[in-house]
Coordinates of C-alpha atoms and ligand atoms in Angstrom, one line a residue:
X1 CA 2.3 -39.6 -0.9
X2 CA 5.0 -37.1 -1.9
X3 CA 8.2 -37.4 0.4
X4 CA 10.3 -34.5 -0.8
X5 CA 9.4 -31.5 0.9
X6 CA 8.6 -28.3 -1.2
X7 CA 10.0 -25.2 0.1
X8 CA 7.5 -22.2 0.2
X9 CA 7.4 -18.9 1.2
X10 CA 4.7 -18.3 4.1
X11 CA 4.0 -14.4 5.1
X12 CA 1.7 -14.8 8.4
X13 CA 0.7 -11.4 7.7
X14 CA -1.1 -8.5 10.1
X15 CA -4.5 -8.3 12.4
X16 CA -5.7 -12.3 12.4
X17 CA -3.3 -12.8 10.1
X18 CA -1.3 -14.9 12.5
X19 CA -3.9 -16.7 13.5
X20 CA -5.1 -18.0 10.6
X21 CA -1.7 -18.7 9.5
X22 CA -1.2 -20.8 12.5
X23 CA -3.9 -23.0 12.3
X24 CA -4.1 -23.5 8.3
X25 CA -0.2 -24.7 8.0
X26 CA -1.7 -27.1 11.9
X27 CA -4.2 -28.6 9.2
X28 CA -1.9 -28.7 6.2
X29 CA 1.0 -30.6 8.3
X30 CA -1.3 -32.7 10.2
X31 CA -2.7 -33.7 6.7
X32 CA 0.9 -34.8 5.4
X33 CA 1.6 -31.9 2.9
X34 CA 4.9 -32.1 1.4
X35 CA 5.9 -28.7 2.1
X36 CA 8.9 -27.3 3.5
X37 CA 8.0 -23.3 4.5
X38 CA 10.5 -20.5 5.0
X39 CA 9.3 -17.4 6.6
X40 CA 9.5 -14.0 5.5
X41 CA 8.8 -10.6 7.2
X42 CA 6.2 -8.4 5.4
X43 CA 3.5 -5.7 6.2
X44 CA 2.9 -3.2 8.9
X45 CA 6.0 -3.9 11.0
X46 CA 7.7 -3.7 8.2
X47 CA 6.7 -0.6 6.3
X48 CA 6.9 1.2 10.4
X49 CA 10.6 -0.2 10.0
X50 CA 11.0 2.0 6.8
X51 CA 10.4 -0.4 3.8
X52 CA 7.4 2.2 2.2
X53 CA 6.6 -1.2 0.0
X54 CA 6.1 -3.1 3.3
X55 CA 8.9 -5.7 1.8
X56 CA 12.6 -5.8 2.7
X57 CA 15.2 -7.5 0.6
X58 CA 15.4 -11.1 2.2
X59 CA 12.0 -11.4 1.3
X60 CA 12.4 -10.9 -2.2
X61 CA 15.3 -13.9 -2.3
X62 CA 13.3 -16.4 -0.6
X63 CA 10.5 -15.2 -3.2
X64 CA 12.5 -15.5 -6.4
X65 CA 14.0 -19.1 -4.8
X66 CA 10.4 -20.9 -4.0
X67 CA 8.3 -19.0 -6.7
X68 CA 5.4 -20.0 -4.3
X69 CA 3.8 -17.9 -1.8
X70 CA 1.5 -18.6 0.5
X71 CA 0.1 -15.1 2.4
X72 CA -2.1 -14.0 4.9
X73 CA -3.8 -10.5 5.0
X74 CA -1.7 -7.7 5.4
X75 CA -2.5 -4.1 6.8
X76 CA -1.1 -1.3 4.6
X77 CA -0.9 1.8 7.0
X78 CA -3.2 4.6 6.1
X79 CA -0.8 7.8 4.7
X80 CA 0.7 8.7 1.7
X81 CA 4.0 7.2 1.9
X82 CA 2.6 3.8 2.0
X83 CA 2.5 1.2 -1.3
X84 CA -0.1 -1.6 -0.8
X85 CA 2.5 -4.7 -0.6
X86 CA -0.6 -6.6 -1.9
X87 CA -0.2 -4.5 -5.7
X88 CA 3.7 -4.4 -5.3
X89 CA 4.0 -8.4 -5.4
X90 CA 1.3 -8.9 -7.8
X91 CA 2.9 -6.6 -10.0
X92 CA 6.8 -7.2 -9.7
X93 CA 6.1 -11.0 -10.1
X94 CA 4.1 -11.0 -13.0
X95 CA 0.7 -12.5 -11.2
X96 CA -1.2 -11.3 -14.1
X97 CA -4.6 -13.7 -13.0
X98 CA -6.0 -13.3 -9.9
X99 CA -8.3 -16.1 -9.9
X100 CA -11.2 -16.3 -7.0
X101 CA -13.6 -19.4 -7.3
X102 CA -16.8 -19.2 -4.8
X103 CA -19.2 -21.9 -4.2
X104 CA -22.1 -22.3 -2.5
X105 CA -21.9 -24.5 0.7
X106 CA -25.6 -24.8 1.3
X107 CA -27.1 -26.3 3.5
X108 CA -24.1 -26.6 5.3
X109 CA -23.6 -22.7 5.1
X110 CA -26.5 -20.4 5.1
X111 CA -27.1 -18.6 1.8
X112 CA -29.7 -18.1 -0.3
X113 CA -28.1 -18.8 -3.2
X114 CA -27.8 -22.3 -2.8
X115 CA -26.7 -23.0 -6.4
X116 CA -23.9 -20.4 -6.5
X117 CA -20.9 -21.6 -8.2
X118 CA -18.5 -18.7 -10.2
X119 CA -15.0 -18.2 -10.7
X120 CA -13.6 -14.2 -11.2
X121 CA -10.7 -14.6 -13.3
X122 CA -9.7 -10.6 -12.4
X123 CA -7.0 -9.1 -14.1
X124 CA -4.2 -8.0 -11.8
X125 CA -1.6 -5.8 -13.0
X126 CA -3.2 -3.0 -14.5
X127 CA -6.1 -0.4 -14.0
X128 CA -6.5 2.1 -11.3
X129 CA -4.4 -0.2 -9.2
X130 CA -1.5 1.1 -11.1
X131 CA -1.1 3.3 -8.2
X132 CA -0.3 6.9 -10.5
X133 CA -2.2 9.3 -8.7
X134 CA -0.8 13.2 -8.9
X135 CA -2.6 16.1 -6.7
X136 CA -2.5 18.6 -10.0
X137 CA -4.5 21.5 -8.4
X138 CA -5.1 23.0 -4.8
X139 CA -8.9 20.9 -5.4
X140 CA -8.1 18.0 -8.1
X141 CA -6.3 14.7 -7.8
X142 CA -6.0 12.4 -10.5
X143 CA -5.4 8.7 -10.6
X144 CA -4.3 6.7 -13.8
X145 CA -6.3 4.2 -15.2
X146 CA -3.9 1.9 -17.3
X147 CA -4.6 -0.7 -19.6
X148 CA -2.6 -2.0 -22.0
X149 CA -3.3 -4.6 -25.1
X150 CA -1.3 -7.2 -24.0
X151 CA -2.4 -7.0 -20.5
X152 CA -6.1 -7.7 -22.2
X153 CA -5.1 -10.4 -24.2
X154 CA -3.4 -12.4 -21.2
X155 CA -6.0 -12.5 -18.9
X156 CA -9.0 -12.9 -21.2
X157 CA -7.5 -15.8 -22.7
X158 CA -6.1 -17.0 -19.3
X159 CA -10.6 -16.9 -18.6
X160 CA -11.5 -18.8 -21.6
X161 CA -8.3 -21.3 -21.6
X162 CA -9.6 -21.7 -17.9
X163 CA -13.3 -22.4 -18.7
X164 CA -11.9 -24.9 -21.1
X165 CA -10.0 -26.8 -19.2
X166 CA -12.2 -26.8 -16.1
X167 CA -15.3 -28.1 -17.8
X168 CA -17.1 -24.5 -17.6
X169 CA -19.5 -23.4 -20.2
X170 CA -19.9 -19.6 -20.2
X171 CA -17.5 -16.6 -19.3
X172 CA -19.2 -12.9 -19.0
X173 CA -17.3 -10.0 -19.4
X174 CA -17.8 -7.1 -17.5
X175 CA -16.8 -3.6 -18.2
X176 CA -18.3 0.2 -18.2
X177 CA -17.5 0.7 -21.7
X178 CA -20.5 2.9 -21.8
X179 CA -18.7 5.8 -20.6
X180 CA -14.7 4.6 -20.4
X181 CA -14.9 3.9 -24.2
X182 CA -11.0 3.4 -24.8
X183 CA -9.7 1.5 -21.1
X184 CA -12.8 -0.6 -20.6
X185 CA -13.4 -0.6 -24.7
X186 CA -10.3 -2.3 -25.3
X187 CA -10.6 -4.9 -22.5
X188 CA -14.1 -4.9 -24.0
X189 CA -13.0 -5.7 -27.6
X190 CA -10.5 -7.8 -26.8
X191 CA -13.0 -10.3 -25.4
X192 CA -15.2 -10.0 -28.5
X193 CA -11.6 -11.1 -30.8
X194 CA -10.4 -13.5 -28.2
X195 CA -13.5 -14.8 -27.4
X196 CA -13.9 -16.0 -31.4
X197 CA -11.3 -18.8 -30.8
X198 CA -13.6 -20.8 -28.4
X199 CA -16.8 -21.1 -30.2
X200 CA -17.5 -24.3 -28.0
X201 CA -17.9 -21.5 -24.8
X202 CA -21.0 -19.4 -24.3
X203 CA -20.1 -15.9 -23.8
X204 CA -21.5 -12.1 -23.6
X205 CA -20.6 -8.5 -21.8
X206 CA -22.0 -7.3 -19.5
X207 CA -22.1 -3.6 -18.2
X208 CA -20.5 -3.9 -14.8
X209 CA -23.2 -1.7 -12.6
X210 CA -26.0 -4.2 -14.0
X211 CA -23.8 -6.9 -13.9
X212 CA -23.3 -6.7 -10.2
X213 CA -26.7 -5.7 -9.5
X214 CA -27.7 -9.5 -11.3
X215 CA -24.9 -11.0 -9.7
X216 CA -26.2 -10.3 -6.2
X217 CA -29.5 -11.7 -6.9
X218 CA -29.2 -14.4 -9.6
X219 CA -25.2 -15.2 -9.2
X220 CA -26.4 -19.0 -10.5
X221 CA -27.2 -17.2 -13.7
X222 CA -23.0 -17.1 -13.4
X223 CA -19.9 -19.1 -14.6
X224 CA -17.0 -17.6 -15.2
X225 CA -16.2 -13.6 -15.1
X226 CA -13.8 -12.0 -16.5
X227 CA -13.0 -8.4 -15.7
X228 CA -11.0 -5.5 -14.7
X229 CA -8.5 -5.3 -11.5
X230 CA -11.0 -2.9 -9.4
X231 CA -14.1 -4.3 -10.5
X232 CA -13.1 -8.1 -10.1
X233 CA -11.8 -7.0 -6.3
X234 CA -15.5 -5.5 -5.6
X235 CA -17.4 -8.2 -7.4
X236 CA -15.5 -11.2 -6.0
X237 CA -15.7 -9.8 -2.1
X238 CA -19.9 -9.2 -2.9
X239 CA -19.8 -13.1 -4.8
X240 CA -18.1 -14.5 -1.2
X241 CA -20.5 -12.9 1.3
X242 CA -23.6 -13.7 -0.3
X243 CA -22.1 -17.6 -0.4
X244 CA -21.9 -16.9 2.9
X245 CA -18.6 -15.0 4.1
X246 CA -16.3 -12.7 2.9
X247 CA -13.9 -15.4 5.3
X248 CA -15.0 -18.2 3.2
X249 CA -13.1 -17.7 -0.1
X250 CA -9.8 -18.6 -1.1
X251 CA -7.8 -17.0 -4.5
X252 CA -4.6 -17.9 -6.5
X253 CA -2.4 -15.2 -8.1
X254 CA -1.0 -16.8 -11.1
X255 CA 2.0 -15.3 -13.1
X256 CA 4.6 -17.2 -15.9
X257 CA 7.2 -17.2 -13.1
X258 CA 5.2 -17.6 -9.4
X259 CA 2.3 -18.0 -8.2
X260 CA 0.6 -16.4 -4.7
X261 CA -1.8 -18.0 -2.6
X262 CA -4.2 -16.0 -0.2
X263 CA -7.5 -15.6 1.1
X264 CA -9.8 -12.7 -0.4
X265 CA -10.4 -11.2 2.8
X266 CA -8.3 -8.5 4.7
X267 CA -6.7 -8.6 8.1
X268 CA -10.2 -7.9 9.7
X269 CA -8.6 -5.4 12.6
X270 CA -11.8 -5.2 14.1
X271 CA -11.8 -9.5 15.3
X272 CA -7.7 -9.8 15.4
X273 CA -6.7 -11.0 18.4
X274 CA -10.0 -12.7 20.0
X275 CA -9.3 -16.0 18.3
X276 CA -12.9 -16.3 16.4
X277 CA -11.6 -15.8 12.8
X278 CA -12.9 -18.3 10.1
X279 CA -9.6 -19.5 8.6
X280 CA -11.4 -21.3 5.9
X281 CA -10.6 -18.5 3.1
X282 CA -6.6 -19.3 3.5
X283 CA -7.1 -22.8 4.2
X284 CA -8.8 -22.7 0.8
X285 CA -6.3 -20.7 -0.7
X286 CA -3.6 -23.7 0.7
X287 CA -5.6 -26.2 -0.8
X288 CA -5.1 -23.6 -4.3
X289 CA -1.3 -24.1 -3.7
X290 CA -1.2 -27.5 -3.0
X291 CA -3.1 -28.3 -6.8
X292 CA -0.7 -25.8 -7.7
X293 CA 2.2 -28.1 -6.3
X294 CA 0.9 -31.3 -7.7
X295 CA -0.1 -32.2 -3.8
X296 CA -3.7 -33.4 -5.4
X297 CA -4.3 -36.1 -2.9
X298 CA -3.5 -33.8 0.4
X299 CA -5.3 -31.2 -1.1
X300 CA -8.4 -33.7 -1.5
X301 CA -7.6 -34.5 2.0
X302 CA -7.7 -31.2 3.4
X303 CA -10.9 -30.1 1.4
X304 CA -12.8 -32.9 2.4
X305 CA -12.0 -32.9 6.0
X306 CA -13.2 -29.0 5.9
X307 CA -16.3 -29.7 4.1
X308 CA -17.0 -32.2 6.8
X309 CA -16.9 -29.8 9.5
X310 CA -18.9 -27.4 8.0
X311 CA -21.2 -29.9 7.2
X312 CA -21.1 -31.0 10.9
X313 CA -22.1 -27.6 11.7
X314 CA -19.0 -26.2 13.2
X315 CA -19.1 -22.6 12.7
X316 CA -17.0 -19.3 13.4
X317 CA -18.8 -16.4 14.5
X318 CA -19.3 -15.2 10.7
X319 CA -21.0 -18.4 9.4
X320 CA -23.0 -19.0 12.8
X321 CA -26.7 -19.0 12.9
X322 CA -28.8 -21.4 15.1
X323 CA -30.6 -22.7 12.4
X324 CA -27.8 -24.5 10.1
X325 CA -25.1 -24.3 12.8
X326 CA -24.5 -27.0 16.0
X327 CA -21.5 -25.5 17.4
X328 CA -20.1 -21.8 17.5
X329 CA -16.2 -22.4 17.7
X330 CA -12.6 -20.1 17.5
X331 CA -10.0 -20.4 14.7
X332 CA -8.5 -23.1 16.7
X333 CA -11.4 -25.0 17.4
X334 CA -12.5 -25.2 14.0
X335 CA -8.3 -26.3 12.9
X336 CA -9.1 -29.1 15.0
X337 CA -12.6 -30.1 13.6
X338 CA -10.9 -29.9 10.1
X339 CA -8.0 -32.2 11.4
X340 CA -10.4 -34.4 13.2
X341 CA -12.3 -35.2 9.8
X342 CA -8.9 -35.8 7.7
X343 CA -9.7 -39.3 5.6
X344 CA -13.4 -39.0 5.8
X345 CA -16.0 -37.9 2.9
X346 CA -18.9 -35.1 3.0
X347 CA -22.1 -36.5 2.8
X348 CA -23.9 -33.3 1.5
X349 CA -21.3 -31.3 -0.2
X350 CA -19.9 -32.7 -3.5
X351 CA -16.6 -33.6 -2.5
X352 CA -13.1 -32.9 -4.0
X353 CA -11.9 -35.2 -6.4
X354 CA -7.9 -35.6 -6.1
X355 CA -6.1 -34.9 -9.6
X356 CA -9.4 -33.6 -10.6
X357 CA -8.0 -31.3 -14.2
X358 CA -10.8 -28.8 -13.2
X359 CA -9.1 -27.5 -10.2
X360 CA -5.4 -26.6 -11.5
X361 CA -4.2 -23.4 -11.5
X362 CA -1.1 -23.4 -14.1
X363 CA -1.2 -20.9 -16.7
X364 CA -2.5 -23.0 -20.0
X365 CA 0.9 -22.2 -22.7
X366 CA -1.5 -20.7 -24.9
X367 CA -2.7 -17.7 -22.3
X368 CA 1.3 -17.4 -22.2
X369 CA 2.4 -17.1 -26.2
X370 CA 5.2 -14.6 -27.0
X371 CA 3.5 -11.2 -27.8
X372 CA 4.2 -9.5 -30.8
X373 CA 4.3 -5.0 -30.1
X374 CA 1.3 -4.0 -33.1
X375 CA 2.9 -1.7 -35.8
X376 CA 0.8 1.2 -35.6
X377 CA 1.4 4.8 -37.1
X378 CA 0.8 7.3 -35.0
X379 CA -0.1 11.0 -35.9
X380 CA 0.2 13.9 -34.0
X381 CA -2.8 16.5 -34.4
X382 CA -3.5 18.8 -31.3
X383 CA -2.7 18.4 -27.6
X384 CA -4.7 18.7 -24.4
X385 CA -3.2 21.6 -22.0
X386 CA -4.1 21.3 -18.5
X387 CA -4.5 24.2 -16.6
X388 CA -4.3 25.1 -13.0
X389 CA -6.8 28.5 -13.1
X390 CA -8.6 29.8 -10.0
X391 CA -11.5 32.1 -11.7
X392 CA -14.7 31.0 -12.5
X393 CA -15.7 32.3 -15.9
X394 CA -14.7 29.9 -18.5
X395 CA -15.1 32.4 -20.9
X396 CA -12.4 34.5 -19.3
X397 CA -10.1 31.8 -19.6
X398 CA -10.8 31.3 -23.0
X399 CA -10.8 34.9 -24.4
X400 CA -7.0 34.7 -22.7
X401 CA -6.2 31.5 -24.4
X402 CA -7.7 32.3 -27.6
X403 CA -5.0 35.3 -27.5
X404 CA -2.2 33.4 -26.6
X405 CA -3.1 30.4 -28.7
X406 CA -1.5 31.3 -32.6
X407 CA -0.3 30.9 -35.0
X408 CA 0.0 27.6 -35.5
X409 CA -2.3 26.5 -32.8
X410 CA -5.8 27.2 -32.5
X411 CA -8.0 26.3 -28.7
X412 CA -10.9 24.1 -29.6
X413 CA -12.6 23.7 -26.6
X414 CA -12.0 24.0 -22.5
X415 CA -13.5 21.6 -20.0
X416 CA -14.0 21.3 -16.3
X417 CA -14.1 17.8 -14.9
X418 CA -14.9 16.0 -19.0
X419 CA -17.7 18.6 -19.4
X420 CA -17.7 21.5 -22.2
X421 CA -17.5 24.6 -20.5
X422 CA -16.4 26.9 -23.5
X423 CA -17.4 27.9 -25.9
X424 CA -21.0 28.1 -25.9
X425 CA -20.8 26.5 -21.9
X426 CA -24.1 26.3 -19.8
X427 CA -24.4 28.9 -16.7
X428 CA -25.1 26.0 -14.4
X429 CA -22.5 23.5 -14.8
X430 CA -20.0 23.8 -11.9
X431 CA -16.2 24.5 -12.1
X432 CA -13.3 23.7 -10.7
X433 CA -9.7 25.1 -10.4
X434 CA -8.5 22.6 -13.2
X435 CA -9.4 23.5 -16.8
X436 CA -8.2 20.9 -19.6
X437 CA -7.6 23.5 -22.8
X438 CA -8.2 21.4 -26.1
X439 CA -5.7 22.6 -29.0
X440 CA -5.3 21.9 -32.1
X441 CA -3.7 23.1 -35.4
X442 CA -4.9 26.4 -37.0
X443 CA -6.0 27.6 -40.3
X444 CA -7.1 23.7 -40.9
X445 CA -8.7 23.4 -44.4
X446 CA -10.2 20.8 -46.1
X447 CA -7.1 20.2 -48.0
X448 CA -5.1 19.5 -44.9
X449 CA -7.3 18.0 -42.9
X450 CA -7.4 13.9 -42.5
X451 CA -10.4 11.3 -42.9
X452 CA -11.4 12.4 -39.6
X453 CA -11.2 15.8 -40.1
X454 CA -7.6 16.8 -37.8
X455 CA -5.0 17.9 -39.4
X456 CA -1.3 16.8 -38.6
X457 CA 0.8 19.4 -36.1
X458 CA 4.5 19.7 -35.5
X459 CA 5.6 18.6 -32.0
X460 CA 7.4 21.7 -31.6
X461 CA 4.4 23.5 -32.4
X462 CA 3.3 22.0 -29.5
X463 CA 6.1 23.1 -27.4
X464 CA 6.3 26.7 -28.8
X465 CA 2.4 27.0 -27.2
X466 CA 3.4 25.7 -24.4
X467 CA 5.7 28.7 -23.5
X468 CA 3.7 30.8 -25.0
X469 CA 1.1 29.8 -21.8
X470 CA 3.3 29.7 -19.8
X471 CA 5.7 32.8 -20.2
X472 CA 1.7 34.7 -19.9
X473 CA 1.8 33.2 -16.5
X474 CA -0.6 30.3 -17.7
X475 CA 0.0 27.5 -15.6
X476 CA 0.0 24.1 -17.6
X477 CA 0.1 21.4 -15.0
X478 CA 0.6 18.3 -17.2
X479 CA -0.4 18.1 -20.9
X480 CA -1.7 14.9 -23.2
X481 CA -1.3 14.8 -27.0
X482 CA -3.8 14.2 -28.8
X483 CA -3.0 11.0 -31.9
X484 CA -4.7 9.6 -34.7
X485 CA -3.9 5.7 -34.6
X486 CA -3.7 4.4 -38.4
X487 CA -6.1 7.5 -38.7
X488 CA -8.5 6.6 -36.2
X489 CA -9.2 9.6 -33.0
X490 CA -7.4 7.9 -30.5
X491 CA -8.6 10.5 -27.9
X492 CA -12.1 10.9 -26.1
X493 CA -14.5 14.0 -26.7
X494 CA -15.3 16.6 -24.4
X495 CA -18.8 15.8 -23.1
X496 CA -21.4 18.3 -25.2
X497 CA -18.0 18.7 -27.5
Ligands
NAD1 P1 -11.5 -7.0 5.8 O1 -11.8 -8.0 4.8 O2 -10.3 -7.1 6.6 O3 -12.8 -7.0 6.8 C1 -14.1 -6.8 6.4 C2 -15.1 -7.4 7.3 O4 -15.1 -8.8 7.2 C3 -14.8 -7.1 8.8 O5 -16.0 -7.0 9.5 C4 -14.1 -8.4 9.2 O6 -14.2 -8.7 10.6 C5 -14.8 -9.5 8.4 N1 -13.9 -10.6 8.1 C6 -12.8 -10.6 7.2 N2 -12.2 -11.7 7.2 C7 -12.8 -12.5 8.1 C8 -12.6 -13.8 8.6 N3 -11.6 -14.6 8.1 N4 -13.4 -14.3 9.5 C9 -14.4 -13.6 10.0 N5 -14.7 -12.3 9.6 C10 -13.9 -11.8 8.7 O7 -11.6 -5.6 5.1 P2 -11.2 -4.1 5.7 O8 -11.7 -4.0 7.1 O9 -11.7 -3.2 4.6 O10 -9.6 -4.1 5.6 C11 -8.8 -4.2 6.8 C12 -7.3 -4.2 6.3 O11 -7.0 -5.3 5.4 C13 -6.9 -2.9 5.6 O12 -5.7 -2.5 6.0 C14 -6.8 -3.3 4.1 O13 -5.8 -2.6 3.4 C15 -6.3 -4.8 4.3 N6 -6.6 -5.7 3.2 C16 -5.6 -6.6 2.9 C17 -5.9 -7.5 1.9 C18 -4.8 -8.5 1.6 O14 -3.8 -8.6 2.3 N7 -4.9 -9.3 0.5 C19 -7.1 -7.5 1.2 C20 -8.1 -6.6 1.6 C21 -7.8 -5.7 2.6

């Protein structure tokens, strides 16, 4: 057994938080763990104290000294002046792959899936989680959905270098594509390119509303997922309860330079306090970081001696029921079954093997390789003018821009919420106070015109429409060019455009 102790960074987080925290680093001691914590304020106390990230700066060093954190569930006040510390630390330390395996614990836990057994590799940086959100009207908000290339490329080959190494056979993608044919198209195509350098693993895409909808009834149809940040959040919390908790399930945050450990649960305000939590989902996540640490043999220990109580029937509230269950304990008394059982084996559940290659967590080098920035050229040829406009008639709105529009620009189209809504808009379709103006360049021949059909405008034609709007008392709230990419639209239609 290791005898140098390995300092990590333990948050006992908000709501049971603490209580979970408590009794999962009880188990991990009481199973010899080589670990030497150092605790750090974060969450609701601290965001009240006037940190709006929920993290203060001693935090951070004891961070960027242990690289390892293990974390319980942290409350981020409702409000506006609030960041989720959750986002901030996945995104500051580079924890690109958020990595949540579930499986079924039947008959020990009631399901009925008994043959679950999936592992959402979710990406984590990106997506609506980015956090951009702008009110741009007195009735629309906006948030950003950002994906990037290389953001694609780590985490899908993170999935498959994953599968590999852990003996799995298959790895779906899921994205809505469908309609979000640039974000979810790129994560999309970059599984179909990445996906041709492991012809050994089964894969195929799935459309994420079907997807789901299979998942909760067939999920041992499933192996590995790979998907996006929001959908991989949803997915994995629906995979967990129908295993049998939301409080069962562990995850692993895994970036170049550190690596997070938590459960996939939140801090459950609704149970803090009373002492019935099931710690199992950060105890899992523990035994996550203590693969992650090389601790393979404690880590066997600890899964084992947990597998055994929940074998033994030794249930928190959320896995009761009379018939699987002998004994409804608390947090605590459930720590103690788990440290009672330390050495022995499940008799049921296949047991952990120590050292076991299918359970480590380290980044394989090739989901890491240097990225190379794609030389691309870019063409300007119209831009998108967002207006903030409290009529009704589009075609109102349109007969003014129309005016206002030339020379060099010509409007192409208006639409309200993605929809066409001039010209040639249908009486019925509903409006809003935020009108995106599509322009692009005027007297546009044949002769100028690209493969595509757009022809090339000046930035500062751009700019010169722009005051042009805006000196009429047009108010542009926030505009978006419109590129070719080597010649390729790099821009979505209008719907009905
Ligand atoms: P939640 O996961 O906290 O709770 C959902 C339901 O599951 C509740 O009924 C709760 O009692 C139950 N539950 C959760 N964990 C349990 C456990 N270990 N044992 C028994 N029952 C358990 O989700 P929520 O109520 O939507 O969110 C509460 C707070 O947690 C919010 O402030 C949210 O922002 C935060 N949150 C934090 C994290 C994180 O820190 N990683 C993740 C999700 C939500």
């Amino acid at each position: 057994m290791q005898s140098t102790k390995v300092p990590i960074t333990v948050a006992v987080g908000d709501g049971i938080g603490p209580e979970i925290m408590t009794q999962t680093l009880r188990i991990l001691e009481a199973a010899g763990a080589a670990l030497a914590p150092e605790f750090i304020e974060v969450g609701e106390q601290v965001y009240l104290a006037g940190h709006a990230s929920g993290i203060g700066p001693e935090a951070w060093d004891s961070l960027r000294r242990t690289g390892v954190l293990l974390k319980a569930p942290i409350t981020t006040p409702l409000g506006g002046g609030y960041k989720s510390l959750n986002v901030t630390l996945r995104k500051t330390l580079g924890l690109y792959a958020n990595v949540r395996p579930t499986r079924s614990l039947y008959p020990a836990v009631f399901t009925r899936h008994p043959d679950l057994d999936i592992v959402i590799v979710r990406e984590n940086e990106e997506d609506l989680y980015a956090g951009i959100e702008h009110q741009q009207t007195p009735e629309v908000v906006q948030c950003l959905k950002l994906v990037s290339r290389p953001g694609c490329e780590k985490i899908v080959r993170y999935a498959f270098e994953y599968a590999r190494k852990h003996g799995r056979k298959h790895v779906t993608c899921m994205t809505k594509d469908n309609i979000m044919k640039l974000t979810d198209g790129l994560f999309h195509k970059v599984f179909m390119e990445i996906g041709q350098e492991y012809p050994d693993l089964g894969q195929d895409h799935q459309i994420i509303d079907i997807g789901t909808a299979r998942l909760a009834d067939t999920p041992e149809r499933y192996d590995v997922i790979v998907t996006l940040n929001l959908y991989g959040d949803i997915i994995s919390d629906v995979v967990a309860q129908i295993a049998g908790s939301v409080g069962l399930a562990g995850s692993s945050n895994i970036g170049d330079q550190g690596a997070l450990f938590e459960a996939i649960h939140g801090s459950a305000p609704d149970i803090a306090g009373r002492g019935i939590a099931n710690p199992s989902g950060l105890l899992q996540a523990a035994v996550l970081m203590l693969v992650h640490l090389g601790q393979h043999d404690v880590a066997a220990r600890v899964h084992n001696a947990w597998l055994c109580a929940l074998e033994d029937g030794l249930h928190t509230a959320d896995i009761y029921r009379p018939e699987t269950s002998a004994v409804k304990v608390s947090t605590e008394g459930f720590a103690d079954a788990v440290i009672e059982r330390l050495g022995r084996m499940p008799q049921q559940l296949a047991p952990f093997k120590a050292g076991e290659a299918a359970e480590t967590s380290r980044p394989a080098a090739r989901a890491t390789a240097a990225y190379e920035r794609p030389v691309v050229a870019q063409q300007l040829v119209g831009s998108d003018l967002f207006v903030c406009w409290s009529g009704f008639d589009p075609n109102e709105l349109g007969g003014q821009l129309v005016r206002l529009a030339g020379p060099d620009m010509k409007l192409k189209l208006i639409t309200n919420r993605g929809v066409k809504v001039y010209p040639n808009g249908h009486d019925e379709t509903f409006c809003t106070d935020h009108w995106r103006c599509r322009f692009v360049a005027a007297n546009a021949t044949a002769a100028t015109a690209t493969e595509v059909g757009y022809t090339p405008v000046q930035f500062g034609q751009v700019l010169d429409l722009q005051r042009r709007l805006t000196e009429a008392g047009v108010m542009v709230i926030k505009t978006e060019n419109l590129y070719l990419m080597d010649g390729q639209r790099a821009f979505s239609l209008g719907q009905g455009e």
